Short mmCIF file of C-alpha atoms in Angstrom, two decimals:
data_model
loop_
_atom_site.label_atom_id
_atom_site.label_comp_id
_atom_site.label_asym_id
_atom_site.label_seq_id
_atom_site.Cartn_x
_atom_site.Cartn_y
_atom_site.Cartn_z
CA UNK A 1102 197.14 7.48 -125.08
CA UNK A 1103 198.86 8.63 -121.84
CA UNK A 1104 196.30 10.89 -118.80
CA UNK A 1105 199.81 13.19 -120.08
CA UNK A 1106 198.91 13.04 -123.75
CA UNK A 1107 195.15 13.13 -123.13
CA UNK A 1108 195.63 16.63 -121.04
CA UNK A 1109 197.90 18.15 -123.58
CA UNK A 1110 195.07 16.91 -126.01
CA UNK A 1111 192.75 18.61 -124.08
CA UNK A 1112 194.60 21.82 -123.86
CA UNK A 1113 195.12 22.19 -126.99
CA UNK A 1114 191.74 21.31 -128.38
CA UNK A 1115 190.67 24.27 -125.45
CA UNK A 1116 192.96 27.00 -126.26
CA UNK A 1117 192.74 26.60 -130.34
CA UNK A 1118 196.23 26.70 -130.45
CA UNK A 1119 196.04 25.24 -133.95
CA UNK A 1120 199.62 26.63 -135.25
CA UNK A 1121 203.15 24.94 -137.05
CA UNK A 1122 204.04 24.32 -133.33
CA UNK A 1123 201.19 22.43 -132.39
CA UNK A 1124 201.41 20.53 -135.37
CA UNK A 1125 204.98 19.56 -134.96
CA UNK A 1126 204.06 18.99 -131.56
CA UNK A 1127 201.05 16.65 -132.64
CA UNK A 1128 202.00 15.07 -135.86
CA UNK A 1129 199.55 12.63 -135.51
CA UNK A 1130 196.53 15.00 -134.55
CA UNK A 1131 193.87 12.84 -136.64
CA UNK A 1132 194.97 9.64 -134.55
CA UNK A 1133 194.92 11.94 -131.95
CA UNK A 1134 191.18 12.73 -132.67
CA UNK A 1135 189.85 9.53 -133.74
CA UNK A 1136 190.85 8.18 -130.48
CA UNK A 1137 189.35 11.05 -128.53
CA UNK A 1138 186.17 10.75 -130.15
CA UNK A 1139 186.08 7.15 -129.92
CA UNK A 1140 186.34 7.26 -126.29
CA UNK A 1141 184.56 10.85 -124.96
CA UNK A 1142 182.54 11.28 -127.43
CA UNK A 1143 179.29 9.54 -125.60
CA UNK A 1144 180.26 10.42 -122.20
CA UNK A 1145 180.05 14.36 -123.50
CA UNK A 1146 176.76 14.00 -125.21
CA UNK A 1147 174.87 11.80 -122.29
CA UNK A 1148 176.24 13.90 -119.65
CA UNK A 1149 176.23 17.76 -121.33
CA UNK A 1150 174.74 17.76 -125.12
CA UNK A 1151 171.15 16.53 -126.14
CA UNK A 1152 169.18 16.58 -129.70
CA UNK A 1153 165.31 16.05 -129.12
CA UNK A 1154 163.25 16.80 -132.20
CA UNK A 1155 160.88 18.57 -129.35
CA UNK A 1156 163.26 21.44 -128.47
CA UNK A 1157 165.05 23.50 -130.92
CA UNK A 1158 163.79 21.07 -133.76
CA UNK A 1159 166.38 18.71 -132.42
CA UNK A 1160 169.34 21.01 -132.82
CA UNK A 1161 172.02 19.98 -130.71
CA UNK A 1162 171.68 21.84 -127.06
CA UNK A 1163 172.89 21.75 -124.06
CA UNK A 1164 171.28 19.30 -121.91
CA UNK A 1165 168.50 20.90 -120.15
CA UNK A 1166 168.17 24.02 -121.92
CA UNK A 1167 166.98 25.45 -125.31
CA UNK A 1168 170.47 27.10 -125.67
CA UNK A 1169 171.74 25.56 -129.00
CA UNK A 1170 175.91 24.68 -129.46
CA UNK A 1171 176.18 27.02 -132.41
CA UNK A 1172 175.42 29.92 -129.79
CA UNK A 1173 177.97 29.33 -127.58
CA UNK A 1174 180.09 28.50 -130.29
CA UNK A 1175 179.41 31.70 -132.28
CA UNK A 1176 180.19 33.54 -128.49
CA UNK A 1177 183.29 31.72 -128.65
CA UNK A 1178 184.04 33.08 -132.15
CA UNK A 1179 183.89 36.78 -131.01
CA UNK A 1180 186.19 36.69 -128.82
CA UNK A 1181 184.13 35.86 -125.53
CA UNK A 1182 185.62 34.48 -122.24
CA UNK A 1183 183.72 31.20 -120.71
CA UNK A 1184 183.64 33.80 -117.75
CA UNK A 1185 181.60 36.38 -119.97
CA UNK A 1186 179.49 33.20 -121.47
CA UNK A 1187 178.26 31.92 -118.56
CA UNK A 1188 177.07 35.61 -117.28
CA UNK A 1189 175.29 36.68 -119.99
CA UNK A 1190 173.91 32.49 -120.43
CA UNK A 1191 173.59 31.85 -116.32
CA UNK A 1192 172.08 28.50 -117.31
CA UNK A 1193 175.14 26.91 -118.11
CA UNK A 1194 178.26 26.19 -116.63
CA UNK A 1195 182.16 25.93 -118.19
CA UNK A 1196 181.99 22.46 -118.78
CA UNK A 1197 179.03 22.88 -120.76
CA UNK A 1198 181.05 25.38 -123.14
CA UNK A 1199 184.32 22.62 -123.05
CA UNK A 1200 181.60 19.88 -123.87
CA UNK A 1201 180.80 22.25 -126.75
CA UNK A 1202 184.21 23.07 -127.98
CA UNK A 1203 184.65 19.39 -127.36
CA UNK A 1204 181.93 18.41 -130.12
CA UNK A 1205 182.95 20.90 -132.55
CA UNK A 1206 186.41 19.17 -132.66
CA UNK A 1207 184.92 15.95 -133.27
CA UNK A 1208 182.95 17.25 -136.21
CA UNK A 1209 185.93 18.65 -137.37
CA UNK A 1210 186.91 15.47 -138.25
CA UNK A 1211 184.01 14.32 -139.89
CA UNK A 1212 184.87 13.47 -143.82
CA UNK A 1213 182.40 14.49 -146.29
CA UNK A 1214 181.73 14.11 -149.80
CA UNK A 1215 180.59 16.88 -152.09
#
């Protein structure tokens, strides 16, 4: 994948611009993914996310905190800013919410069987 491809990845994943254009835009958006997570995956969970079994009962946090992913994501989901995030959460920082929005996509692609 291209530093080009790889940014419009990026934006995309970022904005949630999930819609028939991004998708004729990105017909291969799985690829897309698997290769994302194969390669950023680590780097984003050794440098932002941790799961200790000490904090949170090993919920997935960022690194450094007790704030738990599934908080910032759920700020995310009503309609929050990162701006408005990191005020009302002053322990973190934007790339902690990207690292976030980051893991979500990758278990987004996660297969499971009922």
């Amino acid at each position: 994948m291209s530093p080009k491809q790889k940014e419009e990845f990026r934006n995309f994943v970022y904005n949630n611009r999930f819609n028939s254009d991004t998708c004729s835009k990105y017909p291969k958006v799985n690829e897309l993914l698997s290769h994302y997570k194969k390669h950023n995956l680590g780097k984003i969970m050794t440098e932002r996310i941790t799961s200790d079994p000490q904090v949170c009962g090993g919920e997935p946090c960022i690194k450094g905190t007790r704030i738990p992913i599934r908080i910032i994501l759920s700020h995310i989901a009503a309609g929050k800013d990162c701006a408005t995030i990191v005020k009302q959460l002053p322990r973190i920082q934007k790339k902690d919410i990207i690292a976030c929005l980051e893991y979500a996509a990758y278990l987004a692609t996660e297969k499971s069987v009922l």
